[in-house]
Structure formats: C-alpha cells, structure tokens
CSV table of C-alpha atoms and ligand atoms in Angstrom, one decimal:
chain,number,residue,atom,x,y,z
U,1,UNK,CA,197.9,-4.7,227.1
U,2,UNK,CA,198.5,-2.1,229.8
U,3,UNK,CA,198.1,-3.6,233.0
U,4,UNK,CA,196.0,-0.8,234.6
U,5,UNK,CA,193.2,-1.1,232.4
U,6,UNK,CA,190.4,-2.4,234.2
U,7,UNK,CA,188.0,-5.0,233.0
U,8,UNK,CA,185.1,-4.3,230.9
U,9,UNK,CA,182.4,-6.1,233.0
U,10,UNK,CA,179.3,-7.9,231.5
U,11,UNK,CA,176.5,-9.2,232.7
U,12,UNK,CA,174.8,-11.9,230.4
U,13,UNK,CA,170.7,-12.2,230.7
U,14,UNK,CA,169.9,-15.7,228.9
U,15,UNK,CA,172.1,-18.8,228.3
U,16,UNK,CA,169.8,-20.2,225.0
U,17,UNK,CA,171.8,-21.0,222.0
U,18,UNK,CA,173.4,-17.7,221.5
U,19,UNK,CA,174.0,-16.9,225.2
U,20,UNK,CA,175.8,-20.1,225.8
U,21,UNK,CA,177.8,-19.2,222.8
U,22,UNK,CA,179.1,-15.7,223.8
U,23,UNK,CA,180.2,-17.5,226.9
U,24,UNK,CA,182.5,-20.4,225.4
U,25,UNK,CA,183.8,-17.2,222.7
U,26,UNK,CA,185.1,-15.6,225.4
U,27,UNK,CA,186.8,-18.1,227.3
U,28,UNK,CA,187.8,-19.9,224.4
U,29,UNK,CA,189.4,-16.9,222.5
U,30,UNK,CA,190.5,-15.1,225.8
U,31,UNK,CA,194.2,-14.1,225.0
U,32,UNK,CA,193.4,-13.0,221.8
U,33,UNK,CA,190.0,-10.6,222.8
U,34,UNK,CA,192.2,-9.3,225.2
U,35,UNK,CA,195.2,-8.3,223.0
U,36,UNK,CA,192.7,-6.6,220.3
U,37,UNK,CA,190.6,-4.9,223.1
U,38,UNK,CA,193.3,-3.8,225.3
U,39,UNK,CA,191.4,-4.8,228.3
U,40,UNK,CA,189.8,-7.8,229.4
U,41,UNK,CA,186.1,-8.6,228.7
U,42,UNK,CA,185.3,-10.3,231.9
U,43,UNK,CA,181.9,-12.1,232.8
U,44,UNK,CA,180.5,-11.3,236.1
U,45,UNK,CA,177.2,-12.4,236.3
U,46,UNK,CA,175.0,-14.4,234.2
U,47,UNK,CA,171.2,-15.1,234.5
U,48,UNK,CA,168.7,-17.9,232.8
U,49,UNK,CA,165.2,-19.8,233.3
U,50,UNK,CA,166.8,-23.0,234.1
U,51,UNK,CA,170.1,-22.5,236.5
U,52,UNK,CA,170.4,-26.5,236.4
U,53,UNK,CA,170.1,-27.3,232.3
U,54,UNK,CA,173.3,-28.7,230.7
U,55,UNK,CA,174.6,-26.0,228.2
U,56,UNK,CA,178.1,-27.8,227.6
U,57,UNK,CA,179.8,-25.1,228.8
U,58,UNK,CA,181.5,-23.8,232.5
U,59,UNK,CA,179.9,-21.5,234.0
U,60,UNK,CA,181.1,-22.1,238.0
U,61,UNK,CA,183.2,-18.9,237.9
U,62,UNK,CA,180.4,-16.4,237.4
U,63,UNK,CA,177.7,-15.5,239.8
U,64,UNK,CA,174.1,-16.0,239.5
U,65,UNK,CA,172.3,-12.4,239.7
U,66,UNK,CA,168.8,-13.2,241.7
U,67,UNK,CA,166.7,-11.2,239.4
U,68,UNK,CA,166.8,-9.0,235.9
U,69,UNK,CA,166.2,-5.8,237.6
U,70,UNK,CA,168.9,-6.6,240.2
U,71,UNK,CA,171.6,-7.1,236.9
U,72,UNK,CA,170.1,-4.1,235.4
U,73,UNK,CA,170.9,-2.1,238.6
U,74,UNK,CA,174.8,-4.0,239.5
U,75,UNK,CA,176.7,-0.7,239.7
U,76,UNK,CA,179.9,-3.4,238.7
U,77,UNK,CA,178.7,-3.8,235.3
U,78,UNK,CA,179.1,-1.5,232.4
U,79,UNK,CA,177.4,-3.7,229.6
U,80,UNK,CA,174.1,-6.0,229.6
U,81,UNK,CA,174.3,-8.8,226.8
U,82,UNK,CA,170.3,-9.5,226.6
U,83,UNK,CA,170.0,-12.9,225.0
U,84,UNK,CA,166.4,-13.5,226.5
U,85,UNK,CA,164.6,-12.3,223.3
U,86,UNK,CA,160.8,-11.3,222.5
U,87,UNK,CA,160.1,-7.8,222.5
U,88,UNK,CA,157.2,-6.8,224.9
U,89,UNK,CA,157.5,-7.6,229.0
U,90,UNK,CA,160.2,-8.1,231.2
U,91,UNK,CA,162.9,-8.0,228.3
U,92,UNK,CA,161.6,-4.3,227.2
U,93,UNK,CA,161.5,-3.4,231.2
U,94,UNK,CA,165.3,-5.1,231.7
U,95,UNK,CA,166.5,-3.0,228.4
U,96,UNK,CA,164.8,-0.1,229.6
U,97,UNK,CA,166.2,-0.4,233.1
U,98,UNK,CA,170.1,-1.3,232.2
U,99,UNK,CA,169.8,2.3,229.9
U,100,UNK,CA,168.5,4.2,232.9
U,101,UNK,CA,171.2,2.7,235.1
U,102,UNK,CA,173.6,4.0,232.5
U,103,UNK,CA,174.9,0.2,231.2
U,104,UNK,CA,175.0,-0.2,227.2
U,105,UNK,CA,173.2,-3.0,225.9
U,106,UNK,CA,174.6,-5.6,223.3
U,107,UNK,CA,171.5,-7.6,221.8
U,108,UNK,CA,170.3,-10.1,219.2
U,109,UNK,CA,166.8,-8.7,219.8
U,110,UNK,CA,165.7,-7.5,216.0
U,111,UNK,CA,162.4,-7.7,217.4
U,112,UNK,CA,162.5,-5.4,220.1
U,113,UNK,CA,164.4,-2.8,217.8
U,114,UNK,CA,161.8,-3.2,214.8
U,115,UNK,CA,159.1,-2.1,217.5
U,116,UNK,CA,161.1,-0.1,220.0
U,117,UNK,CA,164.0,1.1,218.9
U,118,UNK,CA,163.8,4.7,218.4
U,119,UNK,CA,162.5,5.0,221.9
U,120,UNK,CA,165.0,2.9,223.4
U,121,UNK,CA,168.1,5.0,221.2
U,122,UNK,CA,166.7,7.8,222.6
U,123,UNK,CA,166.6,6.8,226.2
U,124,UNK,CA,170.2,5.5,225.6
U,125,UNK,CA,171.2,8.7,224.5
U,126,UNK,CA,169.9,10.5,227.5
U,127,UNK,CA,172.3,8.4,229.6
U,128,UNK,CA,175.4,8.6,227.1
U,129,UNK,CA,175.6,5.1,226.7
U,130,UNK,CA,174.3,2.8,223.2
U,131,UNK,CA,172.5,-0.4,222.2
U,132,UNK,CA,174.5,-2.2,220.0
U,133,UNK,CA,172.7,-4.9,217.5
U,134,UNK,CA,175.4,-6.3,215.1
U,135,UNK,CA,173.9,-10.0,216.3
U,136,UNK,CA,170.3,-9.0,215.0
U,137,UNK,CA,171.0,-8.9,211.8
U,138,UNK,CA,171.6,-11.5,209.7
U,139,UNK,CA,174.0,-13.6,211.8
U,140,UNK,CA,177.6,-13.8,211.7
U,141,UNK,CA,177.5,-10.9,209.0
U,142,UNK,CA,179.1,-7.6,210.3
U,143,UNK,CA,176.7,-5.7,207.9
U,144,UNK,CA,175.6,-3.0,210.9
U,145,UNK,CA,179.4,-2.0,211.1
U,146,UNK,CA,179.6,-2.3,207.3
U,147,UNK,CA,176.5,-0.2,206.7
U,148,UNK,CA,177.1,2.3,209.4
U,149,UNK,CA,181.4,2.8,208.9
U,150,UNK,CA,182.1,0.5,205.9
U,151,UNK,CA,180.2,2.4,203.4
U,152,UNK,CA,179.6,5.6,205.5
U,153,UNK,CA,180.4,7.9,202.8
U,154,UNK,CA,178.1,7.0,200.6
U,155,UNK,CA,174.6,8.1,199.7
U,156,UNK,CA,173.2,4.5,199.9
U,157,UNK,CA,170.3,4.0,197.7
U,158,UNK,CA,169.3,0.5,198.1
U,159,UNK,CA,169.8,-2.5,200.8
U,160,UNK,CA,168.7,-6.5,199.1
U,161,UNK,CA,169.0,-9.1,201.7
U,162,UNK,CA,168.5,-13.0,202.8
U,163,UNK,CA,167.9,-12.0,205.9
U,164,UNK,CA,166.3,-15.4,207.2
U,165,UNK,CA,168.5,-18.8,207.4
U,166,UNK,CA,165.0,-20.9,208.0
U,167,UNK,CA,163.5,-19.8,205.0
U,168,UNK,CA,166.3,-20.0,202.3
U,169,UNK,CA,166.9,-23.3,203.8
U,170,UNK,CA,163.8,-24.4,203.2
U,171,UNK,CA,163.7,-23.3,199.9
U,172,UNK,CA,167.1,-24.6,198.7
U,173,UNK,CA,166.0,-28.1,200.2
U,174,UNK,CA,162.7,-27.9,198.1
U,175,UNK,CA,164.5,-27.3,194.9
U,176,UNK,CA,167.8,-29.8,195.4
U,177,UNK,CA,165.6,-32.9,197.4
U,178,UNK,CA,162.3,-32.3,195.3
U,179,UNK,CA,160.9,-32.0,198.6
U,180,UNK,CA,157.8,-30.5,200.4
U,181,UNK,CA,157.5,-27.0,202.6
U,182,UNK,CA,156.6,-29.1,205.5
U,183,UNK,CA,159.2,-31.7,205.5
U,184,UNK,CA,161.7,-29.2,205.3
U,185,UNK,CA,160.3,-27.1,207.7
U,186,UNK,CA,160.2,-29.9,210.6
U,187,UNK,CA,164.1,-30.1,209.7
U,188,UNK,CA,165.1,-27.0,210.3
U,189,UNK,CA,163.2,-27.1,213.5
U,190,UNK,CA,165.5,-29.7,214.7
U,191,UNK,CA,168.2,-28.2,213.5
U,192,UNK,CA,167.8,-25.6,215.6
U,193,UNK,CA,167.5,-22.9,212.6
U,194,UNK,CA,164.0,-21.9,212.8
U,195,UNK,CA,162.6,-19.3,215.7
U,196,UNK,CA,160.9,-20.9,218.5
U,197,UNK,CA,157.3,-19.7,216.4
U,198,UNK,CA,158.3,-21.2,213.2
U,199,UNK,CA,155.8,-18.7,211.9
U,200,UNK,CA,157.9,-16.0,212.4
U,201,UNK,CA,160.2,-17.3,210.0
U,202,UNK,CA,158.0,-18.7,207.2
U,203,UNK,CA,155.6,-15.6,207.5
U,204,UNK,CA,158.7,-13.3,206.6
U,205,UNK,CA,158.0,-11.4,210.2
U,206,UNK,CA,161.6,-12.1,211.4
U,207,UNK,CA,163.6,-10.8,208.4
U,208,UNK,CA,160.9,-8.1,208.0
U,209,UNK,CA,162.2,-7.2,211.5
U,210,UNK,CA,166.2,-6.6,210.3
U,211,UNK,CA,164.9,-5.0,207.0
U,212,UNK,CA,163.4,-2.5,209.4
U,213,UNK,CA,166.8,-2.0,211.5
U,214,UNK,CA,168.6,-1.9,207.7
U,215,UNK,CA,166.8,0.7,206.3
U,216,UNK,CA,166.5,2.9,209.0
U,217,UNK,CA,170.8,2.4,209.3
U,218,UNK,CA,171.0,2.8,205.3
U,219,UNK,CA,168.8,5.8,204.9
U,220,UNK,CA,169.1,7.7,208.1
U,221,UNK,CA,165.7,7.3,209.2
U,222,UNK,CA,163.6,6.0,212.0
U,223,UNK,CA,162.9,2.2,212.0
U,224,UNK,CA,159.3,1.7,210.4
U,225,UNK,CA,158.3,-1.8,210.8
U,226,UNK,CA,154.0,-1.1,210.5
U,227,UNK,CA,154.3,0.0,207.4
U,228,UNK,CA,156.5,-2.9,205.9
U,229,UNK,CA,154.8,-5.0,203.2
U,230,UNK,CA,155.4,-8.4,204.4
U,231,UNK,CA,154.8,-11.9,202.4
U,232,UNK,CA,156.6,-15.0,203.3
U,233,UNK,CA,157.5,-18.8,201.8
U,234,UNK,CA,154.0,-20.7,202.9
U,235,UNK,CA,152.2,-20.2,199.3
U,236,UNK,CA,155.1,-21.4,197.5
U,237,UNK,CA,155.2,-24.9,195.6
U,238,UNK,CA,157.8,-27.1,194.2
U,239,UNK,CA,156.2,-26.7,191.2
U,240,UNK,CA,156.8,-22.6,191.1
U,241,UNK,CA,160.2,-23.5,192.1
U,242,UNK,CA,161.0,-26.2,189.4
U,243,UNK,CA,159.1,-23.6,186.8
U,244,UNK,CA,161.6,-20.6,187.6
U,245,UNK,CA,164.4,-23.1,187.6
U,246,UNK,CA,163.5,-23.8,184.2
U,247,UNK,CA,163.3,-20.3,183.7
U,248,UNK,CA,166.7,-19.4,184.7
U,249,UNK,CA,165.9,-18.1,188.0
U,250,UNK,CA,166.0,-19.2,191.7
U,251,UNK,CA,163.3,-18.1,194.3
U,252,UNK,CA,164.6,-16.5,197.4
U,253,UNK,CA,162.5,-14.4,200.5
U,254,UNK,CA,164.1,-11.0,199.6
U,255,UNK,CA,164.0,-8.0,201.6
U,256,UNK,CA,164.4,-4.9,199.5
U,257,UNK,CA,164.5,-1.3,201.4
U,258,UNK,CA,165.3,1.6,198.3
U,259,UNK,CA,165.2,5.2,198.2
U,260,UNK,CA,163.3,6.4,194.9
U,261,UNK,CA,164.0,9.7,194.7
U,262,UNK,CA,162.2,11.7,198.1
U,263,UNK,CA,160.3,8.4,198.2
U,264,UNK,CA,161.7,4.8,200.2
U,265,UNK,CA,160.1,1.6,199.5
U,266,UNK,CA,160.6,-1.6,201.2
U,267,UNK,CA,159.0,-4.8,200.8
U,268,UNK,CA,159.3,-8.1,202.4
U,269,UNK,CA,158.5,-11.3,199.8
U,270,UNK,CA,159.7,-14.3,197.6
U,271,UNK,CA,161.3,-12.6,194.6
U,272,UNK,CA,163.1,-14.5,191.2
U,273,UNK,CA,165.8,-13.7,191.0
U,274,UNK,CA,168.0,-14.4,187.7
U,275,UNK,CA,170.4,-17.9,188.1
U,276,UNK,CA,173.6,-15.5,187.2
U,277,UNK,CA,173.2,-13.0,190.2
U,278,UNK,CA,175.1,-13.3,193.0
U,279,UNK,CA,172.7,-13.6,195.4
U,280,UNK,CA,171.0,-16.6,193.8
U,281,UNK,CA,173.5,-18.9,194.4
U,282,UNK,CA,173.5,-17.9,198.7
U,283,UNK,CA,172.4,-21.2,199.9
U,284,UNK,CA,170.8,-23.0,202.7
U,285,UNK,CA,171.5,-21.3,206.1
U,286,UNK,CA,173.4,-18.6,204.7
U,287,UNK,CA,172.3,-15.0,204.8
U,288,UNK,CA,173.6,-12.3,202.1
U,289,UNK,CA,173.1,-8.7,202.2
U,290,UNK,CA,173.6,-6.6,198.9
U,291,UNK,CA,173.9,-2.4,199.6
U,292,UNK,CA,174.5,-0.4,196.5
U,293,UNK,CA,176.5,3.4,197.4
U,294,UNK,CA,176.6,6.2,195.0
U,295,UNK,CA,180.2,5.8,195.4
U,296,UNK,CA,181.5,2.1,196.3
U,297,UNK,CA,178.6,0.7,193.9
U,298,UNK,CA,177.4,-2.7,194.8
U,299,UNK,CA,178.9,-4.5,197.4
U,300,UNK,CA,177.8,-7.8,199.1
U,301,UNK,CA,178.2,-10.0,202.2
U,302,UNK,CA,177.3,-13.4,202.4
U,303,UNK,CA,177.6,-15.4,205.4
U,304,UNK,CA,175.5,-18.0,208.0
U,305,UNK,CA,172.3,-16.2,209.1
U,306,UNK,CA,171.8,-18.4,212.2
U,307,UNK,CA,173.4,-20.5,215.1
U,308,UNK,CA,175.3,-20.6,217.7
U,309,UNK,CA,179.2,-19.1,216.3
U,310,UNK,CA,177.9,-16.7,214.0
U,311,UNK,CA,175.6,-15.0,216.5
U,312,UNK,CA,178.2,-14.9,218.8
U,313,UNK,CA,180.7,-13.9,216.9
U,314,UNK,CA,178.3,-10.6,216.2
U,315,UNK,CA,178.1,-10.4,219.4
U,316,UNK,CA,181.8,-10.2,220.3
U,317,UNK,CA,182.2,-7.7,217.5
U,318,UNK,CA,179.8,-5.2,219.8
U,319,UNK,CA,181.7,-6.2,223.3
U,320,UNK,CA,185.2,-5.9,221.6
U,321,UNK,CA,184.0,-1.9,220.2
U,322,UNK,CA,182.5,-1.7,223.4
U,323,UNK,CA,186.1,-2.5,225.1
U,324,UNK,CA,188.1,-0.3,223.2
U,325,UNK,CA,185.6,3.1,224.1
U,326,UNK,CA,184.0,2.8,220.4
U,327,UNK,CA,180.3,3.3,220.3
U,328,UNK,CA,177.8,5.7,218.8
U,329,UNK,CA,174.2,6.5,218.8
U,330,UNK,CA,171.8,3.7,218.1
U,331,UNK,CA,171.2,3.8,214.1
U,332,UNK,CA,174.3,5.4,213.1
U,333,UNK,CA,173.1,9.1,213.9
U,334,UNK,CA,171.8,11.3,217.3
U,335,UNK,CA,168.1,10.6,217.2
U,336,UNK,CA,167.0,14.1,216.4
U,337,UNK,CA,168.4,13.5,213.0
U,338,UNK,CA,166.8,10.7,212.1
U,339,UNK,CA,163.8,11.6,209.4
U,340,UNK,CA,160.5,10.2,209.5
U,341,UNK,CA,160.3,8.6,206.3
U,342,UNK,CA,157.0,8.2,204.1
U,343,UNK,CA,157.6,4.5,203.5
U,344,UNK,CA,155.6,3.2,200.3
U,345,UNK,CA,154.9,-0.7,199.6
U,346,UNK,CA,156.2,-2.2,196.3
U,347,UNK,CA,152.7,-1.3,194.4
U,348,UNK,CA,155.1,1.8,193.5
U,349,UNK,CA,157.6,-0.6,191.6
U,350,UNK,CA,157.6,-1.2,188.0
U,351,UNK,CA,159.5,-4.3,188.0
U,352,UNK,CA,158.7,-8.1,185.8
U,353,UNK,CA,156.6,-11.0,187.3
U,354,UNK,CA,155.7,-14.4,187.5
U,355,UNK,CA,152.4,-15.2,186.9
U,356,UNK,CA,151.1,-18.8,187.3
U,357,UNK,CA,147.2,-19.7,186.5
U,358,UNK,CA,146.0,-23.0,187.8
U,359,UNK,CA,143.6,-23.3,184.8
U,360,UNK,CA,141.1,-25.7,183.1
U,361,UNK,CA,142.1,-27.0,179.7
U,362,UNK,CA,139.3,-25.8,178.0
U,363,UNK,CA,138.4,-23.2,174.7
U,364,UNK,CA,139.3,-19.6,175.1
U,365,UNK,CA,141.3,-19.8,178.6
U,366,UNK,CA,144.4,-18.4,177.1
U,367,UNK,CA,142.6,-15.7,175.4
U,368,UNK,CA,140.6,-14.8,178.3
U,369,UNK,CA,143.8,-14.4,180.1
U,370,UNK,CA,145.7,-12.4,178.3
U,371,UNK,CA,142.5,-10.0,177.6
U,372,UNK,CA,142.7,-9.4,181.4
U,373,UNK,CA,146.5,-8.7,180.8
U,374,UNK,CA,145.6,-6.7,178.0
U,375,UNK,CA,142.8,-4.4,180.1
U,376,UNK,CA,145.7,-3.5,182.6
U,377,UNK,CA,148.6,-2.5,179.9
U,378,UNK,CA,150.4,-5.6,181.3
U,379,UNK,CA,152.4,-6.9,178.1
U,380,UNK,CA,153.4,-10.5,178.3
U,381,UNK,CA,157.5,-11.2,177.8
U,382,UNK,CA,156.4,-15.1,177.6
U,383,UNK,CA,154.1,-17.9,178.2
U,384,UNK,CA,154.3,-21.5,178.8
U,385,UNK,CA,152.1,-24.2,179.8
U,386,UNK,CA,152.9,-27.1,182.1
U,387,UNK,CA,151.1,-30.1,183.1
U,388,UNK,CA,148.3,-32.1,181.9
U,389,UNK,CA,147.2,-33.3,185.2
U,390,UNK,CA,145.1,-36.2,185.7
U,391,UNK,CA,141.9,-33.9,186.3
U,392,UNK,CA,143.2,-32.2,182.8
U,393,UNK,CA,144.0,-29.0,184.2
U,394,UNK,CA,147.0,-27.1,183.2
U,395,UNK,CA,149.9,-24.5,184.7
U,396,UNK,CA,150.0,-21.5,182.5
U,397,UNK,CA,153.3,-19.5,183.6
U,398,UNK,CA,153.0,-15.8,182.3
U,399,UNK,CA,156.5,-13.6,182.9
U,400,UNK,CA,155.6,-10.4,181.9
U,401,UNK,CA,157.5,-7.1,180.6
U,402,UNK,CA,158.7,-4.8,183.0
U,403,UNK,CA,155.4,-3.0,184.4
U,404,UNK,CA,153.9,-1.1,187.2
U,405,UNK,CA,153.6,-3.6,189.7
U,406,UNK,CA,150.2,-2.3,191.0
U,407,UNK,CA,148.6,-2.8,187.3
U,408,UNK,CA,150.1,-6.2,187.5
U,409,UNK,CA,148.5,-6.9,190.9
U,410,UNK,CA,145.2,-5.7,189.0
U,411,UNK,CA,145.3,-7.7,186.5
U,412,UNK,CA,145.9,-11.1,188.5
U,413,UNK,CA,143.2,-10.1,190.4
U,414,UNK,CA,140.7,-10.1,187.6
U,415,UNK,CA,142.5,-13.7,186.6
U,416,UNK,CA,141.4,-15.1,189.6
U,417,UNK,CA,138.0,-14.2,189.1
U,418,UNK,CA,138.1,-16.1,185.7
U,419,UNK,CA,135.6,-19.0,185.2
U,420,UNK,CA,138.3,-21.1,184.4
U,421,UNK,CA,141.0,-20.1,186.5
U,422,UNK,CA,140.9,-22.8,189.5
U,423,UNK,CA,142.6,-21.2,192.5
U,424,UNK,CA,144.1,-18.1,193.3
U,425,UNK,CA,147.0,-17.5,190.6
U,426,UNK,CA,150.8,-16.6,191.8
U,427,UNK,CA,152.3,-13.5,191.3
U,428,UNK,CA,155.9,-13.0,192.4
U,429,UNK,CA,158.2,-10.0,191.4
U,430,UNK,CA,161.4,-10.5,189.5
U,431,UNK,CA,164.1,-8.8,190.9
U,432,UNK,CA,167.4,-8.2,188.8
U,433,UNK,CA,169.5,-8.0,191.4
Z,1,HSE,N1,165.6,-17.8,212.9
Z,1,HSE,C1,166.4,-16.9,212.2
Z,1,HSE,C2,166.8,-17.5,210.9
Z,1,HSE,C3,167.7,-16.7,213.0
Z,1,HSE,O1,166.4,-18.6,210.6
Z,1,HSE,O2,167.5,-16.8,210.2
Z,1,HSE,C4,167.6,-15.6,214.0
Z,1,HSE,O3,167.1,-14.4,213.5
C-alpha cells in the first residue's frame, strides 16, 4: 500500500442490521480491505435513531454527526453509506443532498432507486460522482457488477430471479414442514428476514423493486417500477404446493424482466417451475438470479438474499470500487442513453399454466370446464382431481398447453363464474426456466 494514499472517508447514516454490519466488516477485515483497495476505508462519522441501543459492535472511535444534512455537507467525507431506508422524506432529501455536496452514495435502498432512481443518476452525474447499489439487490449476490461488467458484452435478453429471502423461505417451509403461510411468516419475522412491513415482502413489492433496478441494468433502460405487474405468495396454499410437487414442479415468487423483440416484459408472480431446473432447488433464504447473453448463454448466481453478512458484504464490494477510483454512471450507462422502454405485463406471454377449480362434485362440472377452455383456444396438457372433502367438493388441477397467457386469463375468468365452481380458481404461469 503506498503510504501517501489518503483514506477514503465514509460517513455511515443508520446502524440497523445492515449498518452495524458494514461496521464490524470493516474493522474485522481491515488489513485485508486495505491491501485490495490500496488505501484505507476509514469511518468518520456514523449517525442512528437510538445513539444508546446495543448493536454488539464498537463504535467509540467514530464521531456522532448531529444531523443528516450536517453528514451530507462534512467536506471530510467522500462517500455516504445510507442504511436508513424508505424512499420518500428525509432519506430522499439526505441522498439528494450528499449528490449536490459532490459525495457518492453506497445504498441498500431498492426502494428509493425503483421510484427515484433516474432522477437521482442524473443529479449524480451532474456532480461527477455515482450511487452505487450492489446491496439492493438480492443480498450477498454481486449480480449489479455481474450484470453491468460480468456479462457486458452481451445483448442480454432475459433476467429470472428469487429476488426475496422472506418469501422463498416461506414457501420452502410450507412444502418441507406441511406448514401454513402464517406460521411461517411470523418465523421469518423473528428471524429477522422479513422487511419491517411484512407486506412488502409477501405482496411481491420488494423484489418487484430489484426487478426494476435489473431490468433497467440488463436492457439499458430507465427503471420502470409503475408499470410492473406485481403478484405475491398470500393466495398460495399448501395444497397448490403439494399438487405441483406432485407434478414435478416447485413454486417459487419469480421476477422475470425479457426483451421480446422491440418489446420488454416483466412480471412479478409465483411461477412453477420444473423440479429439474436449477432454480428450483434455491432454497429458503437464498436468492438466485438467472441472466441469459446472446453470447455467454445462461448463467446463474445463487446466494443468501438477506441479513446481516451478505448485505454487507455488497456493501464493501461498492466501498472497495469506490477506494480504488472505479465507478460509473448509475445503471451502467450516462443517463441520456438510457431508453424509455414500452414495458408490457405478462398478458403478452404464451407460456403453460396451472389451473386449480375449487368445484362441487356434481354432473357436468368437468365438461362445463373444459367448454370454457374450449371457447378461449386453451388446450388442456392434463387434468387431475384431488380431494373428496368432507362437504364433497373436489380440486380439479388443469395444466394446460403452451398458450397466450391473456386467453388463459379469459378463460379462468369465465371458470369462476361457473355455477359450480366455489371460489375464485388459481392460475399460475409455468416457467421453463
Ligand atoms: N426482506 C428482504 C428479503 C431483504 O426477505 O429478501 C431485503 O431486501
């Protein structure tokens, strides 16, 4: 390390999980940042809630800035790590200010870069500095370094993900304990996996947020999280589970951002996906993103979504590019380049589905159901029935051929407006991934 290098000096705005954790990072792994940086990264001041709380870690070496606008304005600090989160307020004002006062940002904020984050790019690039976001996506995963330099010579056509721990842990816990949505739910909550608003993650809002941040990065475009179709895990049974088990498929909460030609579509909701794909076996907390290049193919990363380390870890990948004089514009390219894209929802797929009718047991309900296939050229791959409940209602589980997905949709609306159809049907897209 040369000796005249002077420190790169950080300022850290929240000490939750993630802030705490960039904090014991760097002192643990000191010596070692420092060799691969060149330089130091050295902590001046640090800023929370709660100066008092217990975070299992030192922090009597660093000051305590008396406000965010006073951090945002230190003329000693060259980066802002904003671990405060949210994506309105005083976290958009403190972003806004450290840009203006020429500081880069590093961030695990996907929400305020889903919303914001063409404006803020371009207000970074007025004052030559960047926001860097590796620790908003997907955890531990370096997929925003993978997508923007791994793969950069690619035309990438499309970006899968597990882009929410919560959720996949929910739904792995469902299928190995038997068990229900809320049970697991209050788990992860303890855990510590789940967003303060659960719903957030069990609405899909929270990976709808990175799948905005992938796709604009993948496809050169500007992030476009209003138009994103979102669904997420709350209509889903053990029973749909344990029927696509039997199937030979596993349900997972897919993002999927592809261009079609001039169009893009991207889509936020539970998805089968077949038992032998790679991505069906990602498990529990992990996250796993799947890109496909014209030239590398497919390639995938697969690694925890959530916590303390991972996050932190993203975040040092940021501070340690940061160090060495390595950063670029926002999403990959200069703001003016970035295209508008005309996003479309998945009602522009063809793709197969499962279909599963609550129905009564009675004369003709099969036939009735596979007229209203019939009347929306949906053709049936196969059909099985399940139960014989106590009330002697049945589970009929339609997959069907591929199709276009909005027919599909058509027709399972017409199901549920069958006599003896009990309650709103399922319809989930298979994805061969
Ligand atoms: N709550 C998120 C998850 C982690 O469960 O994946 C932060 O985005």
């Amino acid at each position: 390390m040369s000796e005249s290098q002077s420190p790169l000096n950080i300022g850290i705005a929240g000490l939750g999980t993630v802030g705490a954790g960039v904090v014991k990072m760097l002192q643990q792994n000191a010596a070692l940042i420092s060799a691969r940086c060149g330089r130091e990264i050295k902590i001046i001041s640090v800023i929370a809630g709660n100066k008092n709380k217990d975070r299992d870690v030192d922090l009597s070496t660093y000051e305590w800035a008396d406000s965010l606008t006073a951090m945002a304005q230190d003329t000693r600090l060259d980066v802002i790590v904003e671990m405060i989160g949210g994506s309105e307020g005083q976290t958009k004002e403190f972003v806004e200010e450290a840009l203006k006062n020429n500081k880069h940002v590093v961030t695990a904020n996907k929400a305020l870069l889903a919303h914001h984050g063409y404006e803020l790019a371009q207000l970074a690039e007025k004052h030559n500095v960047t926001i860097a976001f590796e620790a908003a996506i997907a955890g531990g995963i370096p997929i925003v370094k993978s997508i923007r330099e791994g793969i950069a010579g690619n035309n990438i056509t499309s970006v899968y993900g597990i882009l929410n721990g919560t959720c996949n842990y929910i739904l792995t816990e469902m299928r190995e304990g038997e068990r229900d949505f809320n049970d697991v739910l209050s788990e992860a909550q303890e855990q510590g996996y789940a967003e303060a608003d659960p719903a957030f993650d069990i609405e899909g809002i929270d990976a709808a947020h990175k799948l905005a941040l992938l796709g604009a990065m993948a496809f050169g475009v500007k992030p476009d999280f209003a138009s994103l179709d979102i669904q997420g895990i709350t209509r889903l049974t053990l029973k749909d589970i344990k029927i696509a088990d039997e199937l030979g498929y596993r349900i997972k909460l897919i993002g999927m951002a592809r261009q079609e030609g001039v169009d893009y579509i991207q889509a936020m909701a539970p998805c089968l996906v077949p038992k032998s794909s790679a991505i069906s076996g990602v498990e529990g907390v992990f996250n796993a993103v799947q890109t496909q290049g014209d030239f590398v193919d497919k390639t995938m990363m697969e690694g925890r979504g959530a916590g303390e380390g991972p996050t932190a870890s993203s975040v040092l990948s940021d501070l340690v590019d940061l160090a060495k004089g390595n950063f670029v514009p926002v999403f990959g390219v200069p703001t003016n380049q970035l295209n508008t894209a005309q996003w479309q929802g998945p009602e522009n797929l063809t793709c197969a589905c499962y279909i599963n009718c609550h129905v009564k047991d009675e004369v003709g309900v099969v036939s009735d159901i596979t007229s209203c296939l019939k009347e929306n050229n949906v053709s049936m791959d196969s059909l099985i029935q399940k139960g014989h409940e106590q009330d002697g209602s049945k589970n009929i589980v339609i997959v069907t051929h591929v199709a276009s997905y909005k027919s599909i949709k058509q027709a399972v609306g017409s199901l549920a407006n069958l006599s003896n159809v009990l309650d709103s049907p399922t319809l989930i897209r298979i994805e061969n991934i």
